[in-house]
Amino acid sequence: MSETQSRRVAFVTGGSRGIGEAIVHSLAANSMHVVAVARNSEKLAALVAGMTAAGLSVEALSVDVADGAALAAAIEQTIEKLGRLDVLVNNAGITRDGLFMRMEDRDFDDVINTNLRAAFVACRAAARAMIRAKWGRIINIASVSGIIGNAGQVNYSASKAGLIGMTKSIARELAGKQVTANCVAPGFTTTDMTDVLPPQIKDKVLEIIPLRRFGTPVEVAQVVAFLAGDTAGYITGQVIAVDGGMSM
Ligand code: NAP
């Protein structure tokens, strides 16, 4: 028998570092109980210890989102244990960059599985509890690459454009139940994902960002926190770019 959490419950994939860590922090700071998901359990344990010490309500689950059965089970167990699931943030994402003429099938499939298929599995598993509650927020983290494309990222931009189309369709299917679904599309944001870029590439990137700087995880997380709250209840099927103007 589950004991229903009095706080709203948010499930955030890729919640151990970068943008996901900032999202976990923002939602918990808005009085939600947050389940942070990633593969590295040590990193998750450190995050939970730090946030709990700061008075935030956070727990961790070590799950590989590319394993659809494990991801669906994690969501079902969360709903069973906590009695509700109000907010789903599909943030876990990977890159396997390379020019498309030389791209291996495996690099295409891995990126689609982690960035797109996992989000589909998670949305389907989470939607039932939201529909039952007649309240829910699905927020999928897309990318500027899914809007304008990016040379060297056919797999990644396909996964993110797919996420945008999927989110709009889910928004249409669930609108009647007061469940919203939106995308947040970051541009270049300072995290482990972009730290690996060579300095000369970073300089080139800065030239195409109208605001002439990389974004921060907190700038993305604040938009997610807004979309996850009551005041965003009339926003659905949208893509909010947080990209320094790159996609305008
Ligand atoms: P990051 O620093 O590389 O962090 C990725 C997070 O996802 C980590 O918590 C990682 O933890 C988790 N993760 C990766 N693969 C996973 C898997 N198979 N199962 C479970 N968790 C997994 O990335 P980020 O820069 O914060 O990016 C977060 C999201 O924003 C991604 O969807 C990314 O595509 C998107 N985005 C980022 C940028 C940017 O410039 N940084 C721009 C546009 C969009 P583990 O490794 O422990 O699993």
mmCIF file of C-alpha atoms and ligand atoms in Angstrom:
data_model
loop_
_atom_site.group_PDB
_atom_site.id
_atom_site.type_symbol
_atom_site.label_atom_id
_atom_site.label_comp_id
_atom_site.label_asym_id
_atom_site.label_seq_id
_atom_site.Cartn_x
_atom_site.Cartn_y
_atom_site.Cartn_z
ATOM 1 C CA MET A 1 0.000 0.000 0.000
ATOM 2 C CA SER A 2 1.491 3.355 -0.995
ATOM 3 C CA GLU A 3 1.619 6.370 1.290
ATOM 4 C CA THR A 4 0.773 9.485 -0.723
ATOM 5 C CA GLN A 5 3.391 12.234 -0.612
ATOM 6 C CA SER A 6 1.889 15.564 0.391
ATOM 7 C CA ARG A 7 4.356 17.430 -1.843
ATOM 8 C CA ARG A 8 4.143 17.263 -5.613
ATOM 9 C CA VAL A 9 6.474 14.573 -6.956
ATOM 10 C CA ALA A 10 8.839 15.234 -9.868
ATOM 11 C CA PHE A 11 10.838 12.563 -11.736
ATOM 12 C CA VAL A 12 13.936 14.025 -13.436
ATOM 13 C CA THR A 13 16.136 11.904 -15.701
ATOM 14 C CA GLY A 14 19.793 12.836 -16.031
ATOM 15 C CA GLY A 15 19.449 14.561 -12.674
ATOM 16 C CA SER A 16 22.963 13.975 -11.348
ATOM 17 C CA ARG A 17 24.883 16.811 -13.003
ATOM 18 C CA GLY A 18 24.744 19.690 -15.466
ATOM 19 C CA ILE A 19 21.315 20.966 -16.478
ATOM 20 C CA GLY A 20 19.548 18.044 -14.750
ATOM 21 C CA GLU A 21 21.172 18.775 -11.397
ATOM 22 C CA ALA A 22 20.050 22.403 -11.654
ATOM 23 C CA ILE A 23 16.504 21.247 -12.517
ATOM 24 C CA VAL A 24 16.411 18.907 -9.503
ATOM 25 C CA HIS A 25 17.533 21.798 -7.300
ATOM 26 C CA SER A 26 15.000 24.284 -8.750
ATOM 27 C CA LEU A 27 12.028 21.918 -8.423
ATOM 28 C CA ALA A 28 12.997 20.879 -4.887
ATOM 29 C CA ALA A 29 13.435 24.552 -3.967
ATOM 30 C CA ASN A 30 9.831 25.006 -5.183
ATOM 31 C CA SER A 31 8.723 22.547 -2.463
ATOM 32 C CA MET A 32 8.486 19.439 -4.661
ATOM 33 C CA HIS A 33 9.800 15.989 -3.748
ATOM 34 C CA VAL A 34 12.228 15.154 -6.554
ATOM 35 C CA VAL A 35 13.351 11.724 -7.761
ATOM 36 C CA ALA A 36 16.698 12.214 -9.528
ATOM 37 C CA VAL A 37 17.667 9.522 -12.042
ATOM 38 C CA ALA A 38 21.040 8.728 -13.628
ATOM 39 C CA ARG A 39 23.376 5.755 -14.040
ATOM 40 C CA ASN A 40 26.222 6.740 -11.691
ATOM 41 C CA SER A 41 24.930 5.904 -8.208
ATOM 42 C CA GLU A 42 27.879 7.471 -6.350
ATOM 43 C CA LYS A 43 27.310 10.827 -8.017
ATOM 44 C CA LEU A 44 23.593 10.551 -7.198
ATOM 45 C CA ALA A 45 24.299 9.692 -3.549
ATOM 46 C CA ALA A 46 26.528 12.765 -3.189
ATOM 47 C CA LEU A 47 23.854 14.962 -4.774
ATOM 48 C CA VAL A 48 21.108 13.640 -2.479
ATOM 49 C CA ALA A 49 23.324 14.063 0.605
ATOM 50 C CA GLY A 50 24.112 17.686 -0.306
ATOM 51 C CA MET A 51 20.537 18.661 -1.160
ATOM 52 C CA THR A 52 19.038 16.871 1.848
ATOM 53 C CA ALA A 53 21.501 18.685 4.109
ATOM 54 C CA ALA A 54 20.244 21.924 2.541
ATOM 55 C CA GLY A 55 16.688 20.995 3.587
ATOM 56 C CA LEU A 56 15.467 19.874 0.146
ATOM 57 C CA SER A 57 13.344 16.758 -0.452
ATOM 58 C CA VAL A 58 15.274 14.620 -2.952
ATOM 59 C CA GLU A 59 15.842 10.896 -3.533
ATOM 60 C CA ALA A 60 17.844 9.079 -6.186
ATOM 61 C CA LEU A 61 17.354 6.110 -8.476
ATOM 62 C CA SER A 62 20.153 4.553 -10.491
ATOM 63 C CA VAL A 63 18.618 3.617 -13.846
ATOM 64 C CA ASP A 64 19.928 3.444 -17.423
ATOM 65 C CA VAL A 65 17.127 5.172 -19.351
ATOM 66 C CA ALA A 66 18.180 3.381 -22.538
ATOM 67 C CA ASP A 67 16.821 0.230 -20.860
ATOM 68 C CA GLY A 68 13.123 0.893 -21.488
ATOM 69 C CA ALA A 69 11.846 -1.885 -19.201
ATOM 70 C CA ALA A 70 13.993 -0.646 -16.291
ATOM 71 C CA LEU A 71 12.884 2.959 -16.846
ATOM 72 C CA ALA A 72 9.174 2.081 -16.988
ATOM 73 C CA ALA A 73 9.572 -0.069 -13.842
ATOM 74 C CA ALA A 74 11.306 2.815 -12.020
ATOM 75 C CA ILE A 75 8.407 5.148 -12.816
ATOM 76 C CA GLU A 76 5.780 2.572 -11.856
ATOM 77 C CA GLN A 77 7.592 1.897 -8.555
ATOM 78 C CA THR A 78 7.804 5.634 -7.855
ATOM 79 C CA ILE A 79 4.045 6.018 -8.350
ATOM 80 C CA GLU A 80 3.390 2.924 -6.193
ATOM 81 C CA LYS A 81 5.706 4.118 -3.413
ATOM 82 C CA LEU A 82 4.823 7.820 -3.345
ATOM 83 C CA GLY A 83 1.206 7.591 -4.513
ATOM 84 C CA ARG A 84 1.561 10.243 -7.199
ATOM 85 C CA LEU A 85 3.698 11.603 -10.044
ATOM 86 C CA ASP A 86 3.001 15.213 -10.982
ATOM 87 C CA VAL A 87 6.001 16.320 -13.033
ATOM 88 C CA LEU A 88 8.181 14.397 -15.499
ATOM 89 C CA VAL A 89 11.345 15.975 -16.883
ATOM 90 C CA ASN A 90 13.056 13.975 -19.625
ATOM 91 C CA ASN A 91 16.516 15.508 -19.485
ATOM 92 C CA ALA A 92 18.966 12.580 -19.836
ATOM 93 C CA GLY A 93 20.822 12.971 -23.095
ATOM 94 C CA ILE A 94 24.009 11.952 -24.850
ATOM 95 C CA THR A 95 25.953 12.928 -27.958
ATOM 96 C CA ARG A 96 27.883 10.705 -30.393
ATOM 97 C CA ASP A 97 28.971 13.387 -32.851
ATOM 98 C CA GLY A 98 30.416 12.741 -36.304
ATOM 99 C CA LEU A 99 29.872 13.625 -39.947
ATOM 100 C CA PHE A 100 26.838 11.742 -41.198
ATOM 101 C CA MET A 101 28.600 10.110 -44.173
ATOM 102 C CA ARG A 102 30.852 8.295 -41.711
ATOM 103 C CA MET A 103 28.395 7.749 -38.871
ATOM 104 C CA GLU A 104 28.015 4.168 -37.609
ATOM 105 C CA ASP A 105 24.496 2.768 -37.182
ATOM 106 C CA ARG A 106 25.273 2.140 -33.508
ATOM 107 C CA ASP A 107 26.018 5.826 -32.871
ATOM 108 C CA PHE A 108 22.698 6.760 -34.451
ATOM 109 C CA ASP A 109 20.757 4.125 -32.498
ATOM 110 C CA ASP A 110 22.393 4.880 -29.119
ATOM 111 C CA VAL A 111 21.501 8.564 -29.340
ATOM 112 C CA ILE A 112 17.930 7.895 -30.477
ATOM 113 C CA ASN A 113 17.446 5.316 -27.714
ATOM 114 C CA THR A 114 18.691 7.532 -24.898
ATOM 115 C CA ASN A 115 17.378 10.906 -26.067
ATOM 116 C CA LEU A 116 14.068 10.015 -27.746
ATOM 117 C CA ARG A 117 12.876 6.456 -27.121
ATOM 118 C CA ALA A 118 13.489 6.761 -23.358
ATOM 119 C CA ALA A 119 11.388 9.931 -23.253
ATOM 120 C CA PHE A 120 8.550 8.120 -25.038
ATOM 121 C CA VAL A 121 8.719 5.220 -22.554
ATOM 122 C CA ALA A 122 8.799 7.613 -19.581
ATOM 123 C CA CYS A 123 5.903 9.754 -20.844
ATOM 124 C CA ARG A 124 3.754 6.661 -21.406
ATOM 125 C CA ALA A 125 4.562 5.262 -17.943
ATOM 126 C CA ALA A 126 3.961 8.590 -16.176
ATOM 127 C CA ALA A 127 0.841 9.752 -18.012
ATOM 128 C CA ARG A 128 -1.601 7.376 -16.299
ATOM 129 C CA ALA A 129 -0.995 8.903 -12.835
ATOM 130 C CA MET A 130 -1.261 12.429 -14.267
ATOM 131 C CA ILE A 131 -4.503 11.672 -16.107
ATOM 132 C CA ARG A 132 -5.946 10.155 -12.931
ATOM 133 C CA ALA A 133 -5.010 13.312 -10.998
ATOM 134 C CA LYS A 134 -6.258 15.601 -13.804
ATOM 135 C CA TRP A 135 -3.011 17.557 -13.368
ATOM 136 C CA GLY A 136 0.408 16.947 -14.825
ATOM 137 C CA ARG A 137 3.466 18.554 -16.357
ATOM 138 C CA ILE A 138 5.687 16.846 -18.931
ATOM 139 C CA ILE A 139 8.822 18.790 -19.837
ATOM 140 C CA ASN A 140 11.202 17.390 -22.422
ATOM 141 C CA ILE A 141 14.669 18.873 -22.807
ATOM 142 C CA ALA A 142 15.263 19.304 -26.528
ATOM 143 C CA SER A 143 18.041 21.426 -28.066
ATOM 144 C CA VAL A 144 18.695 24.258 -30.469
ATOM 145 C CA SER A 145 20.142 21.475 -32.703
ATOM 146 C CA GLY A 146 16.642 20.005 -32.988
ATOM 147 C CA ILE A 147 15.336 23.349 -34.276
ATOM 148 C CA ILE A 148 18.023 24.588 -36.671
ATOM 149 C CA GLY A 149 20.172 21.433 -37.130
ATOM 150 C CA ASN A 150 23.920 21.196 -36.590
ATOM 151 C CA ALA A 151 26.637 19.774 -38.829
ATOM 152 C CA GLY A 152 28.150 16.730 -37.131
ATOM 153 C CA GLN A 153 25.003 15.982 -35.137
ATOM 154 C CA VAL A 154 22.522 14.236 -37.465
ATOM 155 C CA ASN A 155 21.765 11.652 -34.776
ATOM 156 C CA TYR A 156 21.455 14.194 -31.966
ATOM 157 C CA SER A 157 19.441 16.751 -33.931
ATOM 158 C CA ALA A 158 17.126 13.982 -35.214
ATOM 159 C CA SER A 159 16.542 12.845 -31.614
ATOM 160 C CA LYS A 160 15.792 16.385 -30.451
ATOM 161 C CA ALA A 161 13.547 17.256 -33.417
ATOM 162 C CA GLY A 162 11.764 13.951 -32.744
ATOM 163 C CA LEU A 163 11.305 14.985 -29.134
ATOM 164 C CA ILE A 164 9.674 18.229 -30.254
ATOM 165 C CA GLY A 165 7.203 16.448 -32.567
ATOM 166 C CA MET A 166 6.441 13.826 -29.940
ATOM 167 C CA THR A 167 5.853 16.465 -27.257
ATOM 168 C CA LYS A 168 3.391 18.388 -29.442
ATOM 169 C CA SER A 169 1.452 15.183 -30.151
ATOM 170 C CA ILE A 170 1.375 14.209 -26.467
ATOM 171 C CA ALA A 171 0.235 17.757 -25.623
ATOM 172 C CA ARG A 172 -2.725 17.338 -27.994
ATOM 173 C CA GLU A 173 -3.634 13.898 -26.595
ATOM 174 C CA LEU A 174 -3.471 14.919 -22.908
ATOM 175 C CA ALA A 175 -4.776 18.501 -23.024
ATOM 176 C CA GLY A 176 -8.323 17.411 -22.164
ATOM 177 C CA LYS A 177 -7.013 16.005 -18.862
ATOM 178 C CA GLN A 178 -5.219 19.240 -17.859
ATOM 179 C CA VAL A 179 -1.844 17.611 -18.433
ATOM 180 C CA THR A 180 0.566 19.894 -20.296
ATOM 181 C CA ALA A 181 3.597 18.846 -22.359
ATOM 182 C CA ASN A 182 6.291 21.288 -23.450
ATOM 183 C CA CYS A 183 9.909 21.336 -24.587
ATOM 184 C CA VAL A 184 12.714 23.503 -23.312
ATOM 185 C CA ALA A 185 15.415 23.821 -25.967
ATOM 186 C CA PRO A 186 18.770 24.949 -24.562
ATOM 187 C CA GLY A 187 21.522 26.372 -26.725
ATOM 188 C CA PHE A 188 25.173 25.950 -25.751
ATOM 189 C CA THR A 189 25.159 25.593 -21.975
ATOM 190 C CA THR A 190 28.185 25.231 -19.709
ATOM 191 C CA THR A 191 28.165 21.542 -18.594
ATOM 192 C CA ASP A 192 30.298 18.377 -18.998
ATOM 193 C CA MET A 193 28.651 17.963 -22.439
ATOM 194 C CA THR A 194 30.153 21.204 -23.765
ATOM 195 C CA ASP A 195 33.354 21.185 -21.644
ATOM 196 C CA VAL A 196 34.786 18.588 -24.059
ATOM 197 C CA LEU A 197 34.628 20.995 -27.025
ATOM 198 C CA PRO A 198 38.096 22.216 -28.119
ATOM 199 C CA PRO A 199 38.740 25.961 -27.435
ATOM 200 C CA GLN A 200 38.743 26.839 -31.172
ATOM 201 C CA ILE A 201 35.269 25.267 -31.586
ATOM 202 C CA LYS A 202 33.997 27.150 -28.530
ATOM 203 C CA ASP A 203 35.263 30.422 -30.073
ATOM 204 C CA LYS A 204 33.457 29.631 -33.347
ATOM 205 C CA VAL A 205 30.265 28.810 -31.459
ATOM 206 C CA LEU A 206 30.377 32.132 -29.599
ATOM 207 C CA GLU A 207 30.322 33.953 -32.957
ATOM 208 C CA ILE A 208 26.893 32.465 -33.787
ATOM 209 C CA ILE A 209 25.295 33.138 -30.392
ATOM 210 C CA PRO A 210 23.678 36.615 -30.540
ATOM 211 C CA LEU A 211 24.155 37.089 -26.776
ATOM 212 C CA ARG A 212 27.863 36.118 -27.208
ATOM 213 C CA ARG A 213 28.091 33.738 -24.252
ATOM 214 C CA PHE A 214 27.176 30.193 -23.239
ATOM 215 C CA GLY A 215 24.097 29.736 -21.043
ATOM 216 C CA THR A 216 24.170 28.347 -17.521
ATOM 217 C CA PRO A 217 22.287 25.268 -16.219
ATOM 218 C CA VAL A 218 20.374 27.506 -13.811
ATOM 219 C CA GLU A 219 19.040 29.633 -16.704
ATOM 220 C CA VAL A 220 17.546 26.478 -18.246
ATOM 221 C CA ALA A 221 16.313 25.107 -14.906
ATOM 222 C CA GLN A 222 14.389 28.282 -14.075
ATOM 223 C CA VAL A 223 12.305 27.916 -17.246
ATOM 224 C CA VAL A 224 11.657 24.255 -16.432
ATOM 225 C CA ALA A 225 10.582 25.210 -12.895
ATOM 226 C CA PHE A 226 8.177 27.794 -14.321
ATOM 227 C CA LEU A 227 6.635 25.271 -16.756
ATOM 228 C CA ALA A 228 6.312 22.754 -13.887
ATOM 229 C CA GLY A 229 4.255 25.105 -11.733
ATOM 230 C CA ASP A 230 0.611 26.167 -11.484
ATOM 231 C CA THR A 231 1.153 29.506 -13.219
ATOM 232 C CA ALA A 232 2.117 27.762 -16.496
ATOM 233 C CA GLY A 233 -1.172 25.859 -16.712
ATOM 234 C CA TYR A 234 -2.249 27.506 -19.992
ATOM 235 C CA ILE A 235 0.992 26.706 -21.845
ATOM 236 C CA THR A 236 1.142 23.426 -23.761
ATOM 237 C CA GLY A 237 2.740 22.051 -26.925
ATOM 238 C CA GLN A 238 5.369 24.794 -26.922
ATOM 239 C CA VAL A 239 9.116 24.867 -27.438
ATOM 240 C CA ILE A 240 10.813 27.458 -25.237
ATOM 241 C CA ALA A 241 14.328 28.167 -26.490
ATOM 242 C CA VAL A 242 16.932 29.177 -23.900
ATOM 243 C CA ASP A 243 19.716 29.687 -26.411
ATOM 244 C CA GLY A 244 21.005 33.262 -26.339
ATOM 245 C CA GLY A 245 19.012 33.967 -29.498
ATOM 246 C CA MET A 246 20.587 31.260 -31.685
ATOM 247 C CA SER A 247 17.294 29.951 -33.070
ATOM 248 C CA MET A 248 15.471 33.274 -33.597
HETATM 249 P P1 NAP B 1 25.593 16.210 -19.058
HETATM 250 O O1 NAP B 1 26.284 17.235 -18.235
HETATM 251 O O2 NAP B 1 26.387 15.317 -19.939
HETATM 252 O O3 NAP B 1 24.681 15.315 -18.067
HETATM 253 C C1 NAP B 1 23.896 14.294 -18.603
HETATM 254 C C2 NAP B 1 23.050 13.691 -17.520
HETATM 255 O O4 NAP B 1 22.292 12.618 -18.085
HETATM 256 C C3 NAP B 1 23.863 13.089 -16.392
HETATM 257 O O5 NAP B 1 23.147 13.181 -15.185
HETATM 258 C C4 NAP B 1 24.002 11.628 -16.826
HETATM 259 O O6 NAP B 1 24.289 10.819 -15.704
HETATM 260 C C5 NAP B 1 22.603 11.404 -17.416
HETATM 261 N N1 NAP B 1 22.528 10.318 -18.378
HETATM 262 C C6 NAP B 1 23.165 10.206 -19.569
HETATM 263 N N2 NAP B 1 22.862 9.045 -20.158
HETATM 264 C C7 NAP B 1 21.998 8.401 -19.315
HETATM 265 C C8 NAP B 1 21.362 7.151 -19.344
HETATM 266 N N3 NAP B 1 21.516 6.295 -20.367
HETATM 267 N N4 NAP B 1 20.538 6.807 -18.321
HETATM 268 C C9 NAP B 1 20.375 7.650 -17.267
HETATM 269 N N5 NAP B 1 20.969 8.843 -17.182
HETATM 270 C C10 NAP B 1 21.783 9.213 -18.194
HETATM 271 O O7 NAP B 1 24.507 16.865 -20.009
HETATM 272 P P2 NAP B 1 23.825 18.328 -19.971
HETATM 273 O O8 NAP B 1 24.672 19.228 -20.769
HETATM 274 O O9 NAP B 1 23.449 18.686 -18.593
HETATM 275 O O10 NAP B 1 22.532 18.032 -20.849
HETATM 276 C C11 NAP B 1 21.266 17.749 -20.280
HETATM 277 C C12 NAP B 1 20.230 17.746 -21.399
HETATM 278 O O11 NAP B 1 20.243 19.008 -22.052
HETATM 279 C C13 NAP B 1 20.489 16.699 -22.481
HETATM 280 O O12 NAP B 1 19.280 16.169 -22.951
HETATM 281 C C14 NAP B 1 21.151 17.506 -23.576
HETATM 282 O O13 NAP B 1 20.959 16.932 -24.839
HETATM 283 C C15 NAP B 1 20.422 18.829 -23.434
HETATM 284 N N6 NAP B 1 21.153 19.959 -23.999
HETATM 285 C C16 NAP B 1 22.377 20.323 -23.503
HETATM 286 C C17 NAP B 1 23.045 21.394 -24.073
HETATM 287 C C18 NAP B 1 24.392 21.853 -23.571
HETATM 288 O O14 NAP B 1 24.966 22.729 -24.218
HETATM 289 N N7 NAP B 1 24.907 21.351 -22.466
HETATM 290 C C19 NAP B 1 22.471 22.060 -25.154
HETATM 291 C C20 NAP B 1 21.225 21.675 -25.628
HETATM 292 C C21 NAP B 1 20.582 20.614 -25.034
HETATM 293 P P3 NAP B 1 25.057 9.400 -15.845
HETATM 294 O O15 NAP B 1 26.172 9.600 -16.820
HETATM 295 O O16 NAP B 1 25.513 9.059 -14.451
HETATM 296 O O17 NAP B 1 24.030 8.439 -16.317
#
